[in-house]
PDB file of C-alpha atoms in Angstrom:
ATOM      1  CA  UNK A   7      -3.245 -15.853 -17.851  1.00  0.00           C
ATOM      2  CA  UNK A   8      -1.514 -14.769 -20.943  1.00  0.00           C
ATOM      3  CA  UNK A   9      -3.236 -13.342 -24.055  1.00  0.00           C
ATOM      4  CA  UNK A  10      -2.123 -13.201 -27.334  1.00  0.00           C
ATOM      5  CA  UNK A  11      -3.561 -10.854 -30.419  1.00  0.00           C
ATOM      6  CA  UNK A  12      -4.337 -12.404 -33.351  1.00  0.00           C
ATOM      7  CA  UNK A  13      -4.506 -10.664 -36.652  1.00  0.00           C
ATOM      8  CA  UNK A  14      -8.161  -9.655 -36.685  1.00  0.00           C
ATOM      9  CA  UNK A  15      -7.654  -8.233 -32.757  1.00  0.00           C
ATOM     10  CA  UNK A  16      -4.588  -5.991 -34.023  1.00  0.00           C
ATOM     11  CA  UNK A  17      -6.234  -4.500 -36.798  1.00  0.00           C
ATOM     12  CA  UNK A  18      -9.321  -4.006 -34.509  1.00  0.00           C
ATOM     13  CA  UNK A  19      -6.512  -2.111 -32.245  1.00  0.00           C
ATOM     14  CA  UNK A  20      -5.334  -0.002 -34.506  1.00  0.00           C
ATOM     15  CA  UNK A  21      -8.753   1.182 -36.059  1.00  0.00           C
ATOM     16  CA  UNK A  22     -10.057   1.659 -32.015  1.00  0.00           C
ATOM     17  CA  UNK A  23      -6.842   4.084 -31.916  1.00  0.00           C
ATOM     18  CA  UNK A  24      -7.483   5.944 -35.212  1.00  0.00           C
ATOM     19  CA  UNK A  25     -11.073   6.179 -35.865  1.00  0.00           C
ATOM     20  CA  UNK A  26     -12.567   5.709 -32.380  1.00  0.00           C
ATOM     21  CA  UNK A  27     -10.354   7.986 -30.019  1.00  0.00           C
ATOM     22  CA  UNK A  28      -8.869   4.683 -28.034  1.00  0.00           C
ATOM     23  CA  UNK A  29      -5.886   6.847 -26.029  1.00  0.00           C
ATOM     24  CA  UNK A  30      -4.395   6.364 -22.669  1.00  0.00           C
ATOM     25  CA  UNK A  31      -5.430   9.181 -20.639  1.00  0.00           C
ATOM     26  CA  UNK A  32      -2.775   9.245 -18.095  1.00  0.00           C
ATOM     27  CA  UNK A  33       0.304   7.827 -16.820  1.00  0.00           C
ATOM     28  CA  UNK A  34       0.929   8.548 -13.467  1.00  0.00           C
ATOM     29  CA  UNK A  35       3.673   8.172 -11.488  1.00  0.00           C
ATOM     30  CA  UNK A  36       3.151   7.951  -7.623  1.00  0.00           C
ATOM     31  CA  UNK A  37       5.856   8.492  -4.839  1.00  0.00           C
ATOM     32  CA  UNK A  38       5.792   8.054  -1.472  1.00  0.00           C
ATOM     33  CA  UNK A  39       6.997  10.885   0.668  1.00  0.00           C
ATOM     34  CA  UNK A  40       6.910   9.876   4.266  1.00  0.00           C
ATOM     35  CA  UNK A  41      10.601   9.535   4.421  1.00  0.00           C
ATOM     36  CA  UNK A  42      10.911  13.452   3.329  1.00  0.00           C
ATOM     37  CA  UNK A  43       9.123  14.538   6.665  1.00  0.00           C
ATOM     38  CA  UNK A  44      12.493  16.597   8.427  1.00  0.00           C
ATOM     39  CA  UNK A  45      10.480  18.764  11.176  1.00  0.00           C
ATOM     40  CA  UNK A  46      11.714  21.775   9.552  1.00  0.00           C
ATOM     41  CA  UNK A  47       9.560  23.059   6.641  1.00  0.00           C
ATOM     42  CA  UNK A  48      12.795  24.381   4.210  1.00  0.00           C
ATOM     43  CA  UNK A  49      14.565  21.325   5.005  1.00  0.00           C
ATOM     44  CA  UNK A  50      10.977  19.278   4.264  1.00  0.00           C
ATOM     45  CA  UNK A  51      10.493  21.016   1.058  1.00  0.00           C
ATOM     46  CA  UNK A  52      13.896  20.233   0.214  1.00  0.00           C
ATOM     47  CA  UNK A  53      14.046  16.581   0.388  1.00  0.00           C
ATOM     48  CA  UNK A  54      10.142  16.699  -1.768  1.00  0.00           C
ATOM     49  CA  UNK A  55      12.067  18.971  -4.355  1.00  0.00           C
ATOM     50  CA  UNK A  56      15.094  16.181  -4.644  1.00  0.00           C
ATOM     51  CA  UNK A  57      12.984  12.966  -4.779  1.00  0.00           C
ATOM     52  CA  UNK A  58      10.352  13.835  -7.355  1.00  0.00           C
ATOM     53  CA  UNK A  59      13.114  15.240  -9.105  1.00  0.00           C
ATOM     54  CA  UNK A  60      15.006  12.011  -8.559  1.00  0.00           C
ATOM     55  CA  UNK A  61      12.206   9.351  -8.969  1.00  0.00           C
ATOM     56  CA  UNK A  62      10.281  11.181 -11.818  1.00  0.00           C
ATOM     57  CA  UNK A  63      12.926  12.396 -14.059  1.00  0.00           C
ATOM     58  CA  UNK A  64      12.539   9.489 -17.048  1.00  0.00           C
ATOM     59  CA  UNK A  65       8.840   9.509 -16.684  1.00  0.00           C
ATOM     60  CA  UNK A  66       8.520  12.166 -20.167  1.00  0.00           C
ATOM     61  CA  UNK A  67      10.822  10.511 -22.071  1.00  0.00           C
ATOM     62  CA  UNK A  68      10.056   6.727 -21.264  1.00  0.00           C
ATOM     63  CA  UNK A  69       6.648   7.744 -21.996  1.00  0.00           C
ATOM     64  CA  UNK A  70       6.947   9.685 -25.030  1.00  0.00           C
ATOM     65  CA  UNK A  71       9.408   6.486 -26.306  1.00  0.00           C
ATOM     66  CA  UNK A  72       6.110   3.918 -25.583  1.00  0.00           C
ATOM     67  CA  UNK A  73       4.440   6.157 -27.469  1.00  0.00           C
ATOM     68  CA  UNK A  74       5.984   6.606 -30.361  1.00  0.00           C
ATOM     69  CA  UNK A  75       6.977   2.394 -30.306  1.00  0.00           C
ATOM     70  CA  UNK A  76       3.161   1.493 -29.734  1.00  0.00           C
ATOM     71  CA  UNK A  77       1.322   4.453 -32.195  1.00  0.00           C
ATOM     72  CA  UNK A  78      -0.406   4.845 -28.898  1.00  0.00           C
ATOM     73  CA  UNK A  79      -1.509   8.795 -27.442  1.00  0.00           C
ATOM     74  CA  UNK A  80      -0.377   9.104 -24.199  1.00  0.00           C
ATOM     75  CA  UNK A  81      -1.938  12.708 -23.387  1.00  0.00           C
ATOM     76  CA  UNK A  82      -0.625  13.090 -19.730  1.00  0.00           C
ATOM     77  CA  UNK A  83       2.299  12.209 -17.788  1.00  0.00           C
ATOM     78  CA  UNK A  84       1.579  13.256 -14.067  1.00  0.00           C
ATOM     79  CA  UNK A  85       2.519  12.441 -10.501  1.00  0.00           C
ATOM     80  CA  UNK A  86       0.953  12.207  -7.064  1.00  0.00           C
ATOM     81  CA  UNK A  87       2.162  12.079  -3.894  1.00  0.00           C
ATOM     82  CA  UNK A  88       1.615  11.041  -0.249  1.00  0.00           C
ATOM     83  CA  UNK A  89      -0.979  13.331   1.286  1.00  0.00           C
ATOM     84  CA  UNK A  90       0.815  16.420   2.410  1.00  0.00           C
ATOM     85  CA  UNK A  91      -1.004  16.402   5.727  1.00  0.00           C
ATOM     86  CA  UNK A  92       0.990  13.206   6.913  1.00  0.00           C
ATOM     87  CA  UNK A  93       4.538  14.619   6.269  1.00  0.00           C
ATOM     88  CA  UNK A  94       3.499  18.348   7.692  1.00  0.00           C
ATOM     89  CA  UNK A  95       2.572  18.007  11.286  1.00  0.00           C
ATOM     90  CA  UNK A  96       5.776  19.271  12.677  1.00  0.00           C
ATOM     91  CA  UNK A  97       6.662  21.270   9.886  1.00  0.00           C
ATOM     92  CA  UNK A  98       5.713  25.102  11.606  1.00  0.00           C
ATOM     93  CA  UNK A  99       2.152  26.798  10.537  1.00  0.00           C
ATOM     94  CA  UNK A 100       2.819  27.812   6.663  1.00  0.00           C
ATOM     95  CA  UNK A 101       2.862  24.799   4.257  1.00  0.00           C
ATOM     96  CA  UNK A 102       3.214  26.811   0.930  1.00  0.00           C
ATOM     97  CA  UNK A 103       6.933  26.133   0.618  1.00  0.00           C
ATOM     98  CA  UNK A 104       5.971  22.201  -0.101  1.00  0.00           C
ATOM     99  CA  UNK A 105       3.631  23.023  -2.751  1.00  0.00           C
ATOM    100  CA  UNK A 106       6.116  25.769  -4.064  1.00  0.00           C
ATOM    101  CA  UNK A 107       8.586  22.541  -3.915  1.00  0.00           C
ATOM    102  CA  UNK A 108       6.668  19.996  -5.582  1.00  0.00           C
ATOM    103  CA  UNK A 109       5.371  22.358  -8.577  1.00  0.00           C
ATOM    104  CA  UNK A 110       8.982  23.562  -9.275  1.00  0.00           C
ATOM    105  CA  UNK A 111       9.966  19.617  -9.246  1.00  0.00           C
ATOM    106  CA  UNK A 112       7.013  18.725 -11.372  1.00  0.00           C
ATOM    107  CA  UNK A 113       7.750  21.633 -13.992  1.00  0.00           C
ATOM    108  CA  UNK A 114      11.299  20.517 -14.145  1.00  0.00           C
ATOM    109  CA  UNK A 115      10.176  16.810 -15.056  1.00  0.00           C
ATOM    110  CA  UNK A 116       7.945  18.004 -17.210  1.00  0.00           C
ATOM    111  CA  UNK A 117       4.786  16.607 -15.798  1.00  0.00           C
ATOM    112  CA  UNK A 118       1.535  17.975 -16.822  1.00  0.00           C
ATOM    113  CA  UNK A 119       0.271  17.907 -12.979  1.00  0.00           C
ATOM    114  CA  UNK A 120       1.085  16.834  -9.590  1.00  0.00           C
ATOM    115  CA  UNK A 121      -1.334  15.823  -7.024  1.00  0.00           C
ATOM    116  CA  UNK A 122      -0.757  15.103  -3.109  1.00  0.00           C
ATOM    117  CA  UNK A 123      -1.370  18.734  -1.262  1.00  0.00           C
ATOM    118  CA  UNK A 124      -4.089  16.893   0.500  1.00  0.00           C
ATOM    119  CA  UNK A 125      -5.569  15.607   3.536  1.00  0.00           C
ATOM    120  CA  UNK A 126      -7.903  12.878   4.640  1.00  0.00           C
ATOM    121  CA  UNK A 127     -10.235  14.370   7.508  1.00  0.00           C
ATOM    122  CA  UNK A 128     -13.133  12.211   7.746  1.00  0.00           C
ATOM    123  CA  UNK A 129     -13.028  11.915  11.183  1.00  0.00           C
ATOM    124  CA  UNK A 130     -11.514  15.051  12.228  1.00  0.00           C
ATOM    125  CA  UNK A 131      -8.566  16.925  11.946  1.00  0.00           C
ATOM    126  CA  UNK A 132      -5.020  16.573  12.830  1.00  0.00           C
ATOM    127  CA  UNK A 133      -2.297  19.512  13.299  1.00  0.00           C
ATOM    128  CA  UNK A 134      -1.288  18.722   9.727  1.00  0.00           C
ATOM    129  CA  UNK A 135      -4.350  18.511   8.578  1.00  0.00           C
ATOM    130  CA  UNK A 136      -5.374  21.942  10.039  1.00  0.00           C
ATOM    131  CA  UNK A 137      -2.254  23.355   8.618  1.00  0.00           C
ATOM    132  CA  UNK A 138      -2.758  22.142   5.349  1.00  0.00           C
ATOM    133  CA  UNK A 139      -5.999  23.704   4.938  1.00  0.00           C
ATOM    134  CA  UNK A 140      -5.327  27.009   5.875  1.00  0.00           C
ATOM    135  CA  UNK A 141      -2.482  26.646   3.318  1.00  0.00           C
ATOM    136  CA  UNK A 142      -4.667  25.582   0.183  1.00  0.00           C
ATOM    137  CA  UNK A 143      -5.710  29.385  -1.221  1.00  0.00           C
ATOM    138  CA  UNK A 144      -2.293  30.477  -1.341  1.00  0.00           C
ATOM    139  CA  UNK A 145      -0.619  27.233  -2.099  1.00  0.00           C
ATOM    140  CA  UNK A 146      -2.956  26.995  -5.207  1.00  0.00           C
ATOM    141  CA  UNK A 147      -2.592  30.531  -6.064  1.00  0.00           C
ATOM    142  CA  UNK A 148       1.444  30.497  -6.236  1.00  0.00           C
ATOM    143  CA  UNK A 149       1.742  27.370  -7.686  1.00  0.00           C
ATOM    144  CA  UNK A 150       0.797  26.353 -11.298  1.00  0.00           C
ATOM    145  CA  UNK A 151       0.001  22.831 -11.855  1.00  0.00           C
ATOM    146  CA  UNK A 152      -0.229  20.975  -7.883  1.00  0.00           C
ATOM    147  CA  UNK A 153      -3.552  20.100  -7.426  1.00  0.00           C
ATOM    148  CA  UNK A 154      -5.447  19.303  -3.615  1.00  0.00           C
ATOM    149  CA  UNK A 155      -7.927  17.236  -2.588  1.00  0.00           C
ATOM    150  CA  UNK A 156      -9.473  16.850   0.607  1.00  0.00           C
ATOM    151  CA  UNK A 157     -11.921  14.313   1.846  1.00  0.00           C
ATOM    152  CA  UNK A 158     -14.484  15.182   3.962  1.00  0.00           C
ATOM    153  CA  UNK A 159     -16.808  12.139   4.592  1.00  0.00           C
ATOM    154  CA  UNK A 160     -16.947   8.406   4.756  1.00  0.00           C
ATOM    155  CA  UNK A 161     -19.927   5.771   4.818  1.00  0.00           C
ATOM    156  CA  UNK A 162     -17.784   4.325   7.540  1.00  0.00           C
ATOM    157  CA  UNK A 163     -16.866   7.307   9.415  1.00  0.00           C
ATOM    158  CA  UNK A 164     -19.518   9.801   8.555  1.00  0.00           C
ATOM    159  CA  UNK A 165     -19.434  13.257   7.503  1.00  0.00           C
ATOM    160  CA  UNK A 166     -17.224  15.898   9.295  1.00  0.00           C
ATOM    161  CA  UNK A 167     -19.742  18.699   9.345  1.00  0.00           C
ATOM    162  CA  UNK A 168     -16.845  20.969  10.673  1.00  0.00           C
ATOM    163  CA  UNK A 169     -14.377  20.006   7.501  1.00  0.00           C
ATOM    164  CA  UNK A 170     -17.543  20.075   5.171  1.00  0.00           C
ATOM    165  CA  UNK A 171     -18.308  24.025   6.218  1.00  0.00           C
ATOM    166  CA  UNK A 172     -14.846  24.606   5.888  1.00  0.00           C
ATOM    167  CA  UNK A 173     -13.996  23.868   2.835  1.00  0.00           C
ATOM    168  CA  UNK A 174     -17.064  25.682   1.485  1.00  0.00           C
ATOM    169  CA  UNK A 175     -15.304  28.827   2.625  1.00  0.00           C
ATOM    170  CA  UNK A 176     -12.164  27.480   1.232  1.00  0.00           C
ATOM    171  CA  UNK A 177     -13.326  26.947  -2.318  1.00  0.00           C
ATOM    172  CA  UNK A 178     -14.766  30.466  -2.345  1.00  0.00           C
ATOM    173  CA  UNK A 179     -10.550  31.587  -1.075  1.00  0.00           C
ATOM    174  CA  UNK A 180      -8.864  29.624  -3.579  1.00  0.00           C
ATOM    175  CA  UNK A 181     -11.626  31.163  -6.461  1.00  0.00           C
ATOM    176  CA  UNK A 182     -10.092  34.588  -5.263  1.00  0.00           C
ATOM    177  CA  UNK A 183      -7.170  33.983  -4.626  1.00  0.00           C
ATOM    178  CA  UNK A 184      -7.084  32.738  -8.527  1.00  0.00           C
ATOM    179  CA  UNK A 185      -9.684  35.536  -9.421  1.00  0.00           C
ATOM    180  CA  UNK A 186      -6.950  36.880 -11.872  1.00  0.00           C
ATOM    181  CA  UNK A 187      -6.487  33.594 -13.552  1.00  0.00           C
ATOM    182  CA  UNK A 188     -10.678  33.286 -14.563  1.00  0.00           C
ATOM    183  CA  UNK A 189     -10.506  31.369 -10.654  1.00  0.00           C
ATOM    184  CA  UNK A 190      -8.401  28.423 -11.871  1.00  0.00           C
ATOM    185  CA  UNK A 191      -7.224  27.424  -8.494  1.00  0.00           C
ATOM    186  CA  UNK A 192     -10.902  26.406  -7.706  1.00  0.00           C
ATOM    187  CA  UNK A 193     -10.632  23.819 -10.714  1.00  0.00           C
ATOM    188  CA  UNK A 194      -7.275  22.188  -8.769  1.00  0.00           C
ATOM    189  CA  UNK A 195      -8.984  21.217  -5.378  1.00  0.00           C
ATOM    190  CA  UNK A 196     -11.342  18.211  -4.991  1.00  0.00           C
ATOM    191  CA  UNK A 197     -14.012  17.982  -2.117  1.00  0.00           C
ATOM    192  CA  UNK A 198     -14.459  13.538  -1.228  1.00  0.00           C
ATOM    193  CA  UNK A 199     -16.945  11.728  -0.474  1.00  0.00           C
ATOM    194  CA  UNK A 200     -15.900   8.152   0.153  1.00  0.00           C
ATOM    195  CA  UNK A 201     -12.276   8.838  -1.242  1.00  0.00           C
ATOM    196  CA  UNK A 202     -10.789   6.076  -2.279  1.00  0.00           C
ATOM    197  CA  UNK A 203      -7.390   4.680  -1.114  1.00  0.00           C
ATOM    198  CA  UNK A 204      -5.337   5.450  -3.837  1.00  0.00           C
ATOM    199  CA  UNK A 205      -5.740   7.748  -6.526  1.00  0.00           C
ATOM    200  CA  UNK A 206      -4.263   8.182  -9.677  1.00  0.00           C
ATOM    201  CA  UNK A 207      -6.389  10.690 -11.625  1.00  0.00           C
ATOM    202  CA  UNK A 208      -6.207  14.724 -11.270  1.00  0.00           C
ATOM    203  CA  UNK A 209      -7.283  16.645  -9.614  1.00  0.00           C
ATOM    204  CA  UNK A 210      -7.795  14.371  -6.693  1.00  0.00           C
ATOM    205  CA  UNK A 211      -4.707  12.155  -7.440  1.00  0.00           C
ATOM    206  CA  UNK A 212      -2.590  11.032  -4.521  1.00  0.00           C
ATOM    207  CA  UNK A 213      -0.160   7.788  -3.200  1.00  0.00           C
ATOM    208  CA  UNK A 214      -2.419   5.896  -0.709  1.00  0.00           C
ATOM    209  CA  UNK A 215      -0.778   4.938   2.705  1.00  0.00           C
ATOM    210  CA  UNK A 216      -0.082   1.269   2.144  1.00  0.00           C
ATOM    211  CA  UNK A 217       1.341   1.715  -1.365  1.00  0.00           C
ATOM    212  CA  UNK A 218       4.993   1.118  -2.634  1.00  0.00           C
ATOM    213  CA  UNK A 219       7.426   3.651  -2.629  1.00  0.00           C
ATOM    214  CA  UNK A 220       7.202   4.031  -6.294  1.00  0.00           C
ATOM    215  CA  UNK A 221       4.405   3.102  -8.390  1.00  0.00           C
ATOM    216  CA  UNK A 222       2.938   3.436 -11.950  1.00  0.00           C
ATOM    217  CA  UNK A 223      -0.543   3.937 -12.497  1.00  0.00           C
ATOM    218  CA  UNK A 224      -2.265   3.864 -15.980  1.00  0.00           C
ATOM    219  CA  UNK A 225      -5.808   5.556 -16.930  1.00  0.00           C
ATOM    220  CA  UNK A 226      -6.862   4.293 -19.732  1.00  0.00           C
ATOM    221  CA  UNK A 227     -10.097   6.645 -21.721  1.00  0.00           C
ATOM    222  CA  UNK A 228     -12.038   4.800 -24.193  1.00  0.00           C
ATOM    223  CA  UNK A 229     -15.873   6.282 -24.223  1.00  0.00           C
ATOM    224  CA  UNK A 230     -15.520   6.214 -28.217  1.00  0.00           C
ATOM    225  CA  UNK A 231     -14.543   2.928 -29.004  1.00  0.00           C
ATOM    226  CA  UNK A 232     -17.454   1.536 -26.199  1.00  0.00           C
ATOM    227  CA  UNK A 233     -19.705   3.556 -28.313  1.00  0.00           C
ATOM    228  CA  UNK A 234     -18.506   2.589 -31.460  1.00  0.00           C
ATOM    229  CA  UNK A 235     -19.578  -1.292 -30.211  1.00  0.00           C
ATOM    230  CA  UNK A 236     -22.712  -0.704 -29.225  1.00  0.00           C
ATOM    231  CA  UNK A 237     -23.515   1.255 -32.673  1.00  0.00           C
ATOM    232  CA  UNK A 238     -22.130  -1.740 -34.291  1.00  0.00           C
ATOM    233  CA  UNK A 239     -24.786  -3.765 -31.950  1.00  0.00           C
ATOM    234  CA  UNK A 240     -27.589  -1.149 -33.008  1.00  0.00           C
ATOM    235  CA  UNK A 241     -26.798  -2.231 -36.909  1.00  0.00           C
ATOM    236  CA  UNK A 242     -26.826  -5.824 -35.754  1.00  0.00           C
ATOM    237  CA  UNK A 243     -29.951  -5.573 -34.969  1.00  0.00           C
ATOM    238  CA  UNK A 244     -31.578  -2.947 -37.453  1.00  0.00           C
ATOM    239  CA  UNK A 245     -30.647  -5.629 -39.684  1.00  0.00           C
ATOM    240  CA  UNK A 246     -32.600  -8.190 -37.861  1.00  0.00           C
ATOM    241  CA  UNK A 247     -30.486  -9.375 -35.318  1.00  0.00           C
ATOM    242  CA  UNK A 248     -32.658 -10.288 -31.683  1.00  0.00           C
ATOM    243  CA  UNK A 249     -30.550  -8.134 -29.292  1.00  0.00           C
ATOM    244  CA  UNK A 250     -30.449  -9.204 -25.448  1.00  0.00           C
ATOM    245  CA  UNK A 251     -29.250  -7.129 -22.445  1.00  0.00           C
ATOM    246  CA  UNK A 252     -26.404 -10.057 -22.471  1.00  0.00           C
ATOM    247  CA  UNK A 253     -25.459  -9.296 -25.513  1.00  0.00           C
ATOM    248  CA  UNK A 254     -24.955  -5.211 -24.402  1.00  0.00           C
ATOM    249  CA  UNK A 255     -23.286  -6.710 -21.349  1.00  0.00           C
ATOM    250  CA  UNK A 256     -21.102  -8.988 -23.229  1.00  0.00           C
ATOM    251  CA  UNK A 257     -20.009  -6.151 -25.458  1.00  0.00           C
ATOM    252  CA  UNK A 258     -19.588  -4.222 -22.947  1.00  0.00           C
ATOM    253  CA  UNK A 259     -17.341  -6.170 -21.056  1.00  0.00           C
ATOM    254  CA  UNK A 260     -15.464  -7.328 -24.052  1.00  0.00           C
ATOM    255  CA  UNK A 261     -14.349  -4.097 -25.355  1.00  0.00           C
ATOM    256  CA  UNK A 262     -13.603  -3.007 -21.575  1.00  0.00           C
ATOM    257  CA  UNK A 263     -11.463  -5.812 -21.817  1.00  0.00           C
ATOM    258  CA  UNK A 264      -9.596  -4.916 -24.884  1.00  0.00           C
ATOM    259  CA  UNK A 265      -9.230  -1.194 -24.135  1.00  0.00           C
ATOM    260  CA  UNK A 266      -8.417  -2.101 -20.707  1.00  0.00           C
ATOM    261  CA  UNK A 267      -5.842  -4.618 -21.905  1.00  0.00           C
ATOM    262  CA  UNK A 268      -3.978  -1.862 -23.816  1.00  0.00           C
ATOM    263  CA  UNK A 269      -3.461   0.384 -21.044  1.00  0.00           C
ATOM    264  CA  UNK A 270      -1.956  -2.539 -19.078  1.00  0.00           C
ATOM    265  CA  UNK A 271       0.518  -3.245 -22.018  1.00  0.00           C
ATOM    266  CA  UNK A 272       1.867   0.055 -21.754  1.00  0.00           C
ATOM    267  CA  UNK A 273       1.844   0.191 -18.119  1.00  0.00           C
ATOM    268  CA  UNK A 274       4.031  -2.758 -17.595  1.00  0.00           C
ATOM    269  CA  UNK A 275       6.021  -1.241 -20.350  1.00  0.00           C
ATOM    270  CA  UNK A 276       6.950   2.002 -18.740  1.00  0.00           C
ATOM    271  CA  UNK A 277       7.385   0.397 -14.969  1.00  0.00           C
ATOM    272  CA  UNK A 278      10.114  -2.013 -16.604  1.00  0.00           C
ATOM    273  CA  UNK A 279      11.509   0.975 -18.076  1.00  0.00           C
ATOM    274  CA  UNK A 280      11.538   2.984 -14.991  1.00  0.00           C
ATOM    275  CA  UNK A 281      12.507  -0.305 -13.133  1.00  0.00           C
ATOM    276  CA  UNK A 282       9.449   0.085 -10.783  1.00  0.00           C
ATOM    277  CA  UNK A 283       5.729  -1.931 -10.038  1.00  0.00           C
ATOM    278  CA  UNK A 284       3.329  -1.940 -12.021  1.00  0.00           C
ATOM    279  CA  UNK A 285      -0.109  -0.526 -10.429  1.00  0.00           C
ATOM    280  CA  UNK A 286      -3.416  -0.718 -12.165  1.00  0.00           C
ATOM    281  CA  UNK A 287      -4.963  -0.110 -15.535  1.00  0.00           C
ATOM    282  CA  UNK A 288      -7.680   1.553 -14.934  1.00  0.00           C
ATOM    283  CA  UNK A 289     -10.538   2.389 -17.477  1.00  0.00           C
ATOM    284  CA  UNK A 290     -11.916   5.525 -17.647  1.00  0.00           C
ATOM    285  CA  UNK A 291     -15.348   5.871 -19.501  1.00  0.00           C
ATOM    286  CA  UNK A 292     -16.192   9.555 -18.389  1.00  0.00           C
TER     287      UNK A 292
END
């Protein structure tokens, strides 16, 4: 269904952007790494290093070129990754090098973060996954801006009671292991619930298995101009104007929409200039 602006929604635009804090939140890029599994961990860290350098390169400067042709913030440009546990199972016992790979690649992009140094162990744990969690203190710790998540339960599956203790201990590591940096590493690593399948947002981002190779993903943050509406509803009805939990709905829904339909403009904007799909706009209201 196409939808076209019409002088009274642009103007609407451009005060949501300058008055009511309207900005997208995040562009992130995800890649796929399950063809840069090698069974050697140099050689695996490698072929990470080359492909986010390869596939992420133009995400900075496509995105700062949106911005400045739409008068739009983007405040981050990030990546994630396929969960590290998938690629790592024959990779030897120490998984730091990939995290030491994908934070040099990410700097060099200039990303703000890069997610992926996770693993999905609802149901137990595999040899990668076992590996990757011994590696999170130190892989935090040497590395500036990767970020981990782990995910530890499912209303399908259950909880792993074994991953859940775990990772109790390894939040306290990673707080020392970072003690020198106010415990900074502890604010990288997310503990899931209910994870979902893909995940574009830090510090829990990560490609979910079933994605494209390459895909953008958009985050979209608009608490003020939701706000903004509903004060503008509040008015309505000081002025004596009978307000209905339909009409909250409706504005509700209808400024989601708009924000919404912003961070989908510039979404399909940077994947055609990247020459890549197109995930989701997603609308962020936290």
């Amino acid at each position: 269904m196409s939808y076209f602006l019409n002088t009274d929604e642009i103007v609407q635009t451009i005060r949501m952007i300058e008055q009511e804090h309207l900005d997208v939140r995040t562009i992130t890029l995800g890649l796929s790494l399950l063809d840069c599994a090698a069974g050697d961990i140099r050689k695996t860290a490698g072929k990470v290093y080359e492909k986010i350098c390869r596939e992420a390169r133009s995400l900075v400067p496509v995105g700062e070129a949106i911005e400045r042709e739409f008068g739009i913030p983007i405040v981050n440009k990030r990546v994630s990754v396929t969960p590290v546990a998938l690629i790592a199972g024959g990779c030897g016992e120490d998984l730091v090098p990939i995290a030491e790979a994908m934070d040099r690649s990410a700097r060099e992009v200039g990303v703000n973060y890069i997610g992926g140094f996770s693993a999905l162990v609802q149901k137990g744990f595999t040899t990668g996954d076992e590996k990757l969690l011994r590696a999170i203190p130190q892989a935090l710790a040497q590395t500036d801006i990767v970020c981990s998540s782990v995910n530890v339960g499912s209303t399908k599956a259950g909880i792993n009671m074994d991953a859940v203790a775990l990772m109790g201990q390894r939040v306290l590591d990673v707080a020392q292991a970072t003690s020198d940096r106010d415990g900074i590493g502890a604010a990288k690593l997310v503990v899931f619930c209910n994870i979902p399948q893909d995940v574009p947002f830090m510090a829990g981002a990560y490609l979910g298995v079933g994605e494209p190779d390459v895909v953008i993903d958009v985050g979209v943050s608009g608490p003020g101009v939701v706000k903004k509406a509903l004060d503008r509803l509040i008015e309505e009805k000081n002025n004596g104007r009978h307000i209905t939990v339909d009409d909250v709905a409706e504005t509700i829904k209808f400024t989601a929409f708009k924000v919404t339909r912003v961070g989908e403009i510039i979404g399909r904007d940077v994947a055609k200039e990247l020459g890549i799909p197109f995930g989701v706009a997603d609308l962020s209201l936290a």
